[in-house]
Tab-separated table of C-alpha atoms in Angstrom:
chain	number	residue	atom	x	y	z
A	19	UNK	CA	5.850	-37.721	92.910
A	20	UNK	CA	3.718	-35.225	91.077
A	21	UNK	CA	5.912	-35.386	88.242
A	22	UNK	CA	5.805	-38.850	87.854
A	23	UNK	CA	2.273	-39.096	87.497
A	24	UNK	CA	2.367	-36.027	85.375
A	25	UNK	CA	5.007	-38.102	82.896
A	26	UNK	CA	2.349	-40.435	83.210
A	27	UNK	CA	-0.455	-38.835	82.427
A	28	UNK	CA	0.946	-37.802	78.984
A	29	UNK	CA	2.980	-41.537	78.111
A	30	UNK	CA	0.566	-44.127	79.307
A	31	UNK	CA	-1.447	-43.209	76.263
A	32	UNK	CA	0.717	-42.866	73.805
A	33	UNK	CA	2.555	-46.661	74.707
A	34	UNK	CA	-0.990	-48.176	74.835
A	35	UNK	CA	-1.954	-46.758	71.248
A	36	UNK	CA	1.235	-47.861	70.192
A	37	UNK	CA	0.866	-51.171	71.319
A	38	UNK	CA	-3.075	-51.303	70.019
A	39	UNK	CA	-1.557	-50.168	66.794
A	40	UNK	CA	1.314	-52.878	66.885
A	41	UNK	CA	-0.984	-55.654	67.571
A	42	UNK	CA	-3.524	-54.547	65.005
A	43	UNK	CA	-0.553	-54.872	62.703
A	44	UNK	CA	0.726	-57.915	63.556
A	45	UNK	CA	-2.695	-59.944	63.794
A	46	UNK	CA	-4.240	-58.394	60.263
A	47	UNK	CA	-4.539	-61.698	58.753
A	48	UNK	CA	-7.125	-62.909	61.847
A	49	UNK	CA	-8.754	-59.709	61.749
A	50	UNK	CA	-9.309	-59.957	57.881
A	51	UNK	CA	-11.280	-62.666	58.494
A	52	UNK	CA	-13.408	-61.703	60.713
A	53	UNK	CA	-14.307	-58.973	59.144
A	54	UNK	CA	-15.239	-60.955	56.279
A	55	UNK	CA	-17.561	-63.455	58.449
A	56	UNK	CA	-19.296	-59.927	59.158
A	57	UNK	CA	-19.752	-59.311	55.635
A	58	UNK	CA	-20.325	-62.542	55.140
A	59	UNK	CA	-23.310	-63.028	57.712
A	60	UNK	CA	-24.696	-58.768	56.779
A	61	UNK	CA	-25.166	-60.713	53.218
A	62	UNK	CA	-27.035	-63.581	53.877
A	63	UNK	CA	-31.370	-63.457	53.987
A	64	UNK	CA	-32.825	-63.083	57.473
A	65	UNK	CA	-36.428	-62.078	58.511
A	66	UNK	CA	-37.244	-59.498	59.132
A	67	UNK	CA	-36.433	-58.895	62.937
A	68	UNK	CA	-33.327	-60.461	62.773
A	69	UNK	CA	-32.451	-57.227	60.887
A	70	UNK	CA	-33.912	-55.115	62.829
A	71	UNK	CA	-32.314	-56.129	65.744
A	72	UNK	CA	-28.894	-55.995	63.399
A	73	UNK	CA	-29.643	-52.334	62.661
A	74	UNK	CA	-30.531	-51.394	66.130
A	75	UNK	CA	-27.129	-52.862	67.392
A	76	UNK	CA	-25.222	-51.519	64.021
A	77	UNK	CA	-27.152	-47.854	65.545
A	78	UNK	CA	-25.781	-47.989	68.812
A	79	UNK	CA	-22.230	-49.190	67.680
A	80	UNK	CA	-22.095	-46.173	65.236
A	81	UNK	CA	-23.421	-43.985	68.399
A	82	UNK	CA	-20.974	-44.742	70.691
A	83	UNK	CA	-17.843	-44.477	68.057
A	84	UNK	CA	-18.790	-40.965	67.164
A	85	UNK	CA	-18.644	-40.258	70.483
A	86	UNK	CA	-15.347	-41.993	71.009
A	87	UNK	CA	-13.974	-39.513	68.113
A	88	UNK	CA	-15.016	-36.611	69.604
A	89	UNK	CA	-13.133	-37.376	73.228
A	90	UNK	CA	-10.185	-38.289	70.559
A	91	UNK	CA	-10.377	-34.756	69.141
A	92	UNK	CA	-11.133	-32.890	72.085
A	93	UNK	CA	-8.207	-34.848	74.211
A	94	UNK	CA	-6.117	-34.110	70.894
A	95	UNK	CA	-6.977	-30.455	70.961
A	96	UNK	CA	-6.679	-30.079	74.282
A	97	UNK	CA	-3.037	-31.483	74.081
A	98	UNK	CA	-1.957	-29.459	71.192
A	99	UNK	CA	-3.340	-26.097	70.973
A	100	UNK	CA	-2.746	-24.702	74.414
A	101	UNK	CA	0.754	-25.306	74.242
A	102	UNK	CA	1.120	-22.888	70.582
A	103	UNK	CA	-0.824	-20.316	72.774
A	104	UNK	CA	1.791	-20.182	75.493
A	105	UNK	CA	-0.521	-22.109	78.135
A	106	UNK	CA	1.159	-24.808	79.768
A	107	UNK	CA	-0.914	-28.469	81.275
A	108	UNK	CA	1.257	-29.926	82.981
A	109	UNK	CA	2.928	-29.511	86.459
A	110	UNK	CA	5.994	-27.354	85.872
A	111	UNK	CA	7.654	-26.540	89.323
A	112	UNK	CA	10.984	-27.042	89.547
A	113	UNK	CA	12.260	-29.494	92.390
A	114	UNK	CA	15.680	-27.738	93.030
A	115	UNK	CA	14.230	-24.361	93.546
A	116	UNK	CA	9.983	-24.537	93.863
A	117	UNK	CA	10.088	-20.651	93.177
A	118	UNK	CA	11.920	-20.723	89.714
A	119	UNK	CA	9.569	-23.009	87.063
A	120	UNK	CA	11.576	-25.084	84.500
A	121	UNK	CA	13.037	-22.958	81.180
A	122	UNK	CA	12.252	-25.441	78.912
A	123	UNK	CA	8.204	-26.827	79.730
């Protein structure tokens, strides 16, 4: 059972970027356009708290993707490096024989 979820652990994200990726993809077109409504409505006059509240919002976005890149890198990291330095994540005990871990993890 622990293996399963440790399986998990490491595919679940991969499949769902995947699919994000996929779909992005697929539905460029649609996504084209709204991006150019955005443009479209950053270009047009508004007073002058309308734009404040526009930057305060554009502020917060920009906030909270930095932070979502540096879980990205640090879960990346995390991921990759241990395993060039010999140190292994994930659950490794063999089911046949619980002394003896796997050769090949």
């Amino acid at each position: 059972m622990l293996a399963t979820i440790d399986n998990l652990q490491f595919s679940l994200p991969m499949v769902t970027a995947t699919m994000k990726l996929v779909i992005i993809w697929r539905k460029k077109s649609d996504l084209i356009l709204v991006l150019n409504m955005i443009a479209d409505d950053w270009l047009k006059a508004k007073t002058d708290e309308e734009l404040h509240v526009m930057i305060k919002h554009t502020q917060n976005a920009r906030v909270i993707n930095i932070f979502g890149y540096i879980f990205m890198t640090i879960g990346y990291s995390l991921l990759v490096f241990p395993p060039i330095f010999g140190i292994s994540l994930r659950y490794m005990t063999n089911t046949t024989n619980p002394v003896k871990i796997l050769p090949l993890h």
